[in-house]
């Protein structure tokens, strides 16, 4: 299967520069922050979010090179994403992320929370220095959305009445908002039309939702080694995702097991059997496929280029992760 990073050819050099720049931007204040930055930005992340920003930047600047503002936006995007991961890992008490120990398991929860806060604060500072109010508004909204999504997930834990619409809204806050708003921001820095900027936002929204749905499917279909974190962790923690929600429509007893939070012996194993015996995973695949198709349709607003093709290929790669 094609790897995500092999799809980034048009911006490969840009991404190498970004990784080095991030370590310096984040880590130049304190040895602990530098150690955390080295760990975070060298942890084998796919760099999908900054890659999308850079590819859109290049796809909308065909006659000239991208600007330092485009590059800084890509760095800000990865900072915000990483800050949210650091905080998520503390909340979820996760020991592993991308197959390596999390920041809080290495440095303690106190340092991890402060490191996440620092990343959010520093990204906001660099954002303000772009001197583009529209872009500041877009990315500031993302930081609010990330917190909203995490709170919603906590409040809806083991809630067997949650709808697929509520799940998609939470997924937008937690995953798609950053991709959608940074995609639009890249277009605004390139001074595209308002109509094109909205298409870029829609591309990011549908891409981000598809990416999250696929992640949620993989929690049921992949091993812990492949995931880089324990399998079935969402269901165990009461985070009900698309495969579970679709399965509940077929298997009503699944709601009983979830509502009592798998307290009785054999509950979790029975829930897994019901999910595997349902159309839940297949219906979630279809939902992800539809979102990818809509995302790609929105890219038709861009003129043909190597960067636009890379964005299309990335969208299809999202689905290929399932096979």
Short mmCIF file of C-alpha atoms in Angstrom, two decimals:
data_model
loop_
_atom_site.label_atom_id
_atom_site.label_comp_id
_atom_site.label_asym_id
_atom_site.label_seq_id
_atom_site.Cartn_x
_atom_site.Cartn_y
_atom_site.Cartn_z
CA UNK A 1 0.00 0.00 0.00
CA UNK A 2 1.17 3.53 -0.73
CA UNK A 3 2.39 5.33 2.38
CA UNK A 4 1.08 8.78 3.29
CA UNK A 5 4.51 10.37 3.09
CA UNK A 6 5.14 9.14 -0.49
CA UNK A 7 2.15 11.24 -1.56
CA UNK A 8 3.84 14.45 -0.39
CA UNK A 9 6.40 14.62 -3.22
CA UNK A 10 5.57 18.20 -4.32
CA UNK A 11 6.17 19.48 -0.76
CA UNK A 12 8.71 16.96 0.54
CA UNK A 13 11.47 19.58 0.87
CA UNK A 14 8.99 22.01 2.52
CA UNK A 15 8.08 19.37 5.12
CA UNK A 16 11.74 18.66 5.96
CA UNK A 17 12.28 22.36 6.59
CA UNK A 18 9.09 22.45 8.68
CA UNK A 19 10.22 19.62 11.01
CA UNK A 20 13.55 21.34 11.75
CA UNK A 21 11.89 24.73 12.14
CA UNK A 22 9.30 23.39 14.61
CA UNK A 23 11.95 21.95 16.93
CA UNK A 24 13.69 25.32 17.01
CA UNK A 25 10.51 27.40 17.37
CA UNK A 26 9.18 25.31 20.24
CA UNK A 27 12.33 24.19 21.97
CA UNK A 28 14.53 27.27 22.13
CA UNK A 29 13.09 28.46 25.47
CA UNK A 30 13.90 25.55 27.77
CA UNK A 31 15.70 22.17 27.71
CA UNK A 32 12.56 20.27 28.78
CA UNK A 33 10.50 21.93 26.04
CA UNK A 34 13.23 21.12 23.54
CA UNK A 35 13.22 17.48 24.67
CA UNK A 36 9.41 17.42 24.36
CA UNK A 37 9.59 19.09 20.93
CA UNK A 38 12.28 16.66 19.75
CA UNK A 39 10.05 13.82 20.91
CA UNK A 40 6.82 15.22 19.43
CA UNK A 41 8.08 16.35 16.06
CA UNK A 42 10.37 13.37 15.60
CA UNK A 43 7.71 10.81 16.57
CA UNK A 44 6.99 9.58 13.06
CA UNK A 45 3.82 11.62 12.62
CA UNK A 46 2.35 11.60 9.13
CA UNK A 47 2.44 15.43 8.80
CA UNK A 48 -0.85 15.24 6.92
CA UNK A 49 -2.14 18.60 8.19
CA UNK A 50 0.89 20.75 7.27
CA UNK A 51 1.21 18.77 4.01
CA UNK A 52 -2.35 19.79 3.07
CA UNK A 53 -1.58 23.44 3.91
CA UNK A 54 1.59 23.36 1.79
CA UNK A 55 -0.04 21.49 -1.12
CA UNK A 56 -2.95 23.96 -1.20
CA UNK A 57 -0.44 26.82 -0.98
CA UNK A 58 1.43 25.48 -4.00
CA UNK A 59 -1.79 24.60 -5.90
CA UNK A 60 -2.99 28.20 -5.51
CA UNK A 61 0.42 29.82 -6.28
CA UNK A 62 1.29 28.14 -9.59
CA UNK A 63 2.98 31.20 -11.10
CA UNK A 64 5.27 31.91 -8.13
CA UNK A 65 6.81 30.34 -5.05
CA UNK A 66 4.88 30.08 -1.80
CA UNK A 67 5.55 32.80 0.77
CA UNK A 68 7.03 32.67 4.30
CA UNK A 69 3.43 33.20 5.54
CA UNK A 70 2.31 29.96 3.87
CA UNK A 71 5.19 28.14 5.56
CA UNK A 72 4.42 29.70 8.92
CA UNK A 73 0.75 28.71 8.58
CA UNK A 74 1.84 25.08 8.04
CA UNK A 75 3.98 25.29 11.21
CA UNK A 76 1.11 26.83 13.21
CA UNK A 77 -1.23 24.07 11.99
CA UNK A 78 1.12 21.33 13.17
CA UNK A 79 1.70 23.14 16.51
CA UNK A 80 -2.04 23.33 17.19
CA UNK A 81 -2.53 19.68 16.21
CA UNK A 82 0.36 18.54 18.41
CA UNK A 83 -0.84 20.62 21.37
CA UNK A 84 -4.24 18.93 21.14
CA UNK A 85 -2.61 15.47 21.04
CA UNK A 86 -0.53 16.21 24.14
CA UNK A 87 -3.64 17.27 26.07
CA UNK A 88 -5.74 14.39 24.69
CA UNK A 89 -3.14 11.90 25.88
CA UNK A 90 -3.26 13.36 29.40
CA UNK A 91 -7.08 13.24 29.45
CA UNK A 92 -7.14 9.68 28.05
CA UNK A 93 -4.19 8.57 30.22
CA UNK A 94 -2.60 7.14 27.05
CA UNK A 95 0.88 5.67 27.46
CA UNK A 96 1.61 5.34 23.73
CA UNK A 97 1.07 7.53 20.67
CA UNK A 98 2.31 6.58 17.16
CA UNK A 99 4.10 3.64 18.75
CA UNK A 100 6.23 5.77 21.09
CA UNK A 101 5.68 6.85 24.73
CA UNK A 102 3.49 9.94 25.17
CA UNK A 103 4.86 13.20 26.59
CA UNK A 104 3.07 12.74 29.91
CA UNK A 105 4.38 9.18 30.31
CA UNK A 106 7.94 10.49 29.79
CA UNK A 107 7.82 13.84 31.58
CA UNK A 108 4.74 13.59 33.82
CA UNK A 109 1.22 15.02 33.44
CA UNK A 110 2.17 18.44 34.82
CA UNK A 111 4.86 19.02 32.19
CA UNK A 112 2.62 17.59 29.47
CA UNK A 113 -0.26 19.96 30.29
CA UNK A 114 2.14 22.93 30.38
CA UNK A 115 3.83 21.82 27.14
CA UNK A 116 0.41 21.64 25.45
CA UNK A 117 -0.50 25.07 26.84
CA UNK A 118 2.82 26.46 25.61
CA UNK A 119 2.23 25.07 22.11
CA UNK A 120 -1.26 26.60 21.95
CA UNK A 121 0.06 29.94 23.24
CA UNK A 122 3.02 29.98 20.88
CA UNK A 123 0.86 29.04 17.89
CA UNK A 124 -1.46 31.94 18.79
CA UNK A 125 1.49 34.34 18.95
CA UNK A 126 2.82 33.28 15.54
CA UNK A 127 -0.73 33.41 14.20
CA UNK A 128 -1.14 37.02 15.34
CA UNK A 129 2.16 37.87 13.65
CA UNK A 130 0.81 36.79 10.27
CA UNK A 131 -1.06 40.15 10.35
CA UNK A 132 -4.07 38.64 8.58
CA UNK A 133 -7.22 39.07 10.64
CA UNK A 134 -9.30 36.61 8.58
CA UNK A 135 -6.69 33.88 9.10
CA UNK A 136 -6.40 34.69 12.82
CA UNK A 137 -10.18 34.29 13.18
CA UNK A 138 -10.18 30.92 11.36
CA UNK A 139 -7.40 29.35 13.41
CA UNK A 140 -8.62 30.84 16.72
CA UNK A 141 -11.95 29.13 16.08
CA UNK A 142 -10.08 25.82 15.64
CA UNK A 143 -8.59 26.07 19.15
CA UNK A 144 -12.10 26.60 20.57
CA UNK A 145 -13.43 23.70 18.49
CA UNK A 146 -10.75 21.32 19.76
CA UNK A 147 -11.72 22.04 23.36
CA UNK A 148 -15.44 21.79 22.52
CA UNK A 149 -14.92 18.40 20.87
CA UNK A 150 -12.97 17.01 23.81
CA UNK A 151 -15.64 18.21 26.27
CA UNK A 152 -18.43 16.74 24.12
CA UNK A 153 -16.63 13.40 23.97
CA UNK A 154 -16.29 13.36 27.75
CA UNK A 155 -19.94 14.27 28.34
CA UNK A 156 -21.19 11.65 25.85
CA UNK A 157 -19.14 8.80 27.29
CA UNK A 158 -21.16 5.52 27.25
CA UNK A 159 -24.23 7.47 26.02
CA UNK A 160 -26.07 4.86 23.93
CA UNK A 161 -28.56 7.51 22.70
CA UNK A 162 -25.97 9.56 20.78
CA UNK A 163 -26.86 10.07 17.09
CA UNK A 164 -24.61 9.73 14.05
CA UNK A 165 -25.12 13.49 13.51
CA UNK A 166 -23.77 14.24 17.01
CA UNK A 167 -20.82 11.93 16.32
CA UNK A 168 -20.02 13.77 13.08
CA UNK A 169 -20.31 17.15 14.84
CA UNK A 170 -17.87 16.00 17.53
CA UNK A 171 -15.57 14.60 14.82
CA UNK A 172 -15.67 17.97 13.06
CA UNK A 173 -14.62 19.76 16.25
CA UNK A 174 -11.85 17.29 17.10
CA UNK A 175 -10.40 16.57 13.66
CA UNK A 176 -11.96 18.28 10.65
CA UNK A 177 -12.07 21.88 11.92
CA UNK A 178 -8.27 22.24 11.89
CA UNK A 179 -7.94 20.74 8.40
CA UNK A 180 -10.88 22.75 6.99
CA UNK A 181 -9.91 26.11 8.45
CA UNK A 182 -6.18 25.80 7.74
CA UNK A 183 -6.99 24.77 4.13
CA UNK A 184 -9.13 27.89 3.73
CA UNK A 185 -6.46 30.00 5.46
CA UNK A 186 -3.83 28.81 2.96
CA UNK A 187 -6.13 29.95 0.15
CA UNK A 188 -6.68 33.34 1.79
CA UNK A 189 -2.92 33.89 2.09
CA UNK A 190 -2.72 33.12 -1.65
CA UNK A 191 -5.50 35.70 -2.15
CA UNK A 192 -7.92 33.31 -3.87
CA UNK A 193 -11.55 34.35 -4.38
CA UNK A 194 -14.05 33.93 -1.54
CA UNK A 195 -15.80 31.19 -3.55
CA UNK A 196 -12.54 29.22 -3.97
CA UNK A 197 -11.74 29.71 -0.28
CA UNK A 198 -15.10 28.14 0.63
CA UNK A 199 -14.39 25.16 -1.64
CA UNK A 200 -11.03 24.70 0.10
CA UNK A 201 -12.78 24.81 3.47
CA UNK A 202 -15.30 22.19 2.28
CA UNK A 203 -12.49 19.98 0.97
CA UNK A 204 -10.82 20.09 4.39
CA UNK A 205 -14.08 19.47 6.23
CA UNK A 206 -15.01 16.34 4.26
CA UNK A 207 -11.42 15.08 4.14
CA UNK A 208 -11.11 15.52 7.92
CA UNK A 209 -14.40 13.74 8.65
CA UNK A 210 -13.43 10.83 6.36
CA UNK A 211 -10.04 10.62 8.06
CA UNK A 212 -11.66 10.42 11.51
CA UNK A 213 -14.24 7.83 10.43
CA UNK A 214 -11.46 5.66 8.98
CA UNK A 215 -9.44 6.05 12.20
CA UNK A 216 -12.50 4.90 14.14
CA UNK A 217 -12.92 1.85 11.88
CA UNK A 218 -9.25 0.94 12.26
CA UNK A 219 -9.73 0.84 16.04
CA UNK A 220 -11.78 -2.32 15.36
CA UNK A 221 -9.91 -3.81 12.41
CA UNK A 222 -6.20 -3.17 13.15
CA UNK A 223 -3.77 -4.52 15.73
CA UNK A 224 -2.26 -2.44 18.52
CA UNK A 225 1.12 -2.59 16.71
CA UNK A 226 -0.36 -1.10 13.54
CA UNK A 227 -2.30 1.57 15.41
CA UNK A 228 0.58 2.58 17.69
CA UNK A 229 -1.91 2.51 20.60
CA UNK A 230 -4.10 -0.17 22.21
CA UNK A 231 -6.84 -1.53 19.90
CA UNK A 232 -10.51 -1.08 20.87
CA UNK A 233 -9.49 1.81 23.14
CA UNK A 234 -12.40 4.02 22.01
CA UNK A 235 -15.11 1.52 22.91
CA UNK A 236 -13.44 0.58 26.20
CA UNK A 237 -13.44 4.25 27.24
CA UNK A 238 -17.07 4.78 26.18
CA UNK A 239 -16.26 6.83 23.08
CA UNK A 240 -18.96 5.60 20.68
CA UNK A 241 -17.86 5.90 17.04
CA UNK A 242 -19.50 5.25 13.65
CA UNK A 243 -19.10 1.43 13.59
CA UNK A 244 -20.71 1.18 17.05
CA UNK A 245 -23.52 3.62 16.30
CA UNK A 246 -24.47 1.79 13.11
CA UNK A 247 -24.19 -1.59 14.88
CA UNK A 248 -26.56 -0.39 17.64
CA UNK A 249 -29.27 0.21 15.02
CA UNK A 250 -29.18 -3.54 14.26
CA UNK A 251 -28.23 -5.03 17.62
CA UNK A 252 -30.39 -3.45 20.30
CA UNK A 253 -28.75 -5.48 23.10
CA UNK A 254 -25.52 -3.60 22.36
CA UNK A 255 -27.18 -0.51 23.92
CA UNK A 256 -27.74 -2.44 27.15
CA UNK A 257 -24.08 -3.50 27.34
CA UNK A 258 -22.86 0.03 26.65
CA UNK A 259 -25.32 1.69 29.06
CA UNK A 260 -24.02 -0.47 31.94
CA UNK A 261 -20.44 0.37 30.86
CA UNK A 262 -19.41 -3.29 30.40
CA UNK A 263 -19.49 -3.82 34.16
CA UNK A 264 -20.48 -7.50 34.03
CA UNK A 265 -18.07 -10.25 33.12
CA UNK A 266 -18.01 -10.93 29.39
CA UNK A 267 -19.87 -7.71 28.50
CA UNK A 268 -17.05 -6.21 26.43
CA UNK A 269 -16.38 -9.44 24.50
CA UNK A 270 -20.11 -9.77 23.79
CA UNK A 271 -20.27 -6.17 22.56
CA UNK A 272 -17.33 -6.80 20.20
CA UNK A 273 -19.05 -9.93 18.82
CA UNK A 274 -22.26 -7.98 18.18
CA UNK A 275 -20.34 -5.24 16.35
CA UNK A 276 -18.40 -7.76 14.22
CA UNK A 277 -21.67 -9.57 13.43
CA UNK A 278 -23.36 -6.37 12.23
CA UNK A 279 -23.09 -4.10 9.19
CA UNK A 280 -21.60 -1.38 11.42
CA UNK A 281 -18.07 -1.45 10.04
CA UNK A 282 -19.28 -1.75 6.42
CA UNK A 283 -21.70 1.17 6.82
CA UNK A 284 -18.93 3.27 8.40
CA UNK A 285 -16.74 2.45 5.36
CA UNK A 286 -19.51 3.65 3.06
CA UNK A 287 -19.85 6.86 5.07
CA UNK A 288 -16.10 7.51 4.79
CA UNK A 289 -16.17 6.76 1.04
CA UNK A 290 -18.98 9.29 0.48
CA UNK A 291 -17.06 11.95 2.43
CA UNK A 292 -13.90 11.38 0.36
CA UNK A 293 -15.88 11.68 -2.89
CA UNK A 294 -17.35 15.04 -1.80
CA UNK A 295 -13.89 16.25 -0.65
CA UNK A 296 -12.35 15.46 -4.05
CA UNK A 297 -15.24 17.14 -5.90
CA UNK A 298 -14.44 20.41 -4.10
CA UNK A 299 -10.86 20.33 -5.47
CA UNK A 300 -12.15 20.77 -9.04
CA UNK A 301 -12.13 24.53 -8.36
CA UNK A 302 -8.29 24.41 -8.54
CA UNK A 303 -6.42 24.35 -11.86
CA UNK A 304 -4.68 21.02 -12.68
CA UNK A 305 -1.24 20.73 -11.06
CA UNK A 306 1.02 18.21 -9.36
CA UNK A 307 -0.05 19.60 -5.98
CA UNK A 308 -3.77 19.29 -6.74
CA UNK A 309 -3.21 15.69 -7.87
CA UNK A 310 -1.35 14.99 -4.62
CA UNK A 311 -4.38 16.28 -2.66
CA UNK A 312 -6.65 13.94 -4.66
CA UNK A 313 -4.27 11.01 -4.10
CA UNK A 314 -4.14 11.79 -0.37
CA UNK A 315 -7.92 11.71 -0.21
CA UNK A 316 -7.97 8.28 -1.84
CA UNK A 317 -5.16 7.12 0.48
CA UNK A 318 -7.44 7.82 3.44
CA UNK A 319 -9.72 5.01 2.23
CA UNK A 320 -6.83 2.74 1.22
CA UNK A 321 -5.76 2.63 4.87
CA UNK A 322 -8.72 0.29 5.39
CA UNK A 323 -7.40 -2.40 3.04
#
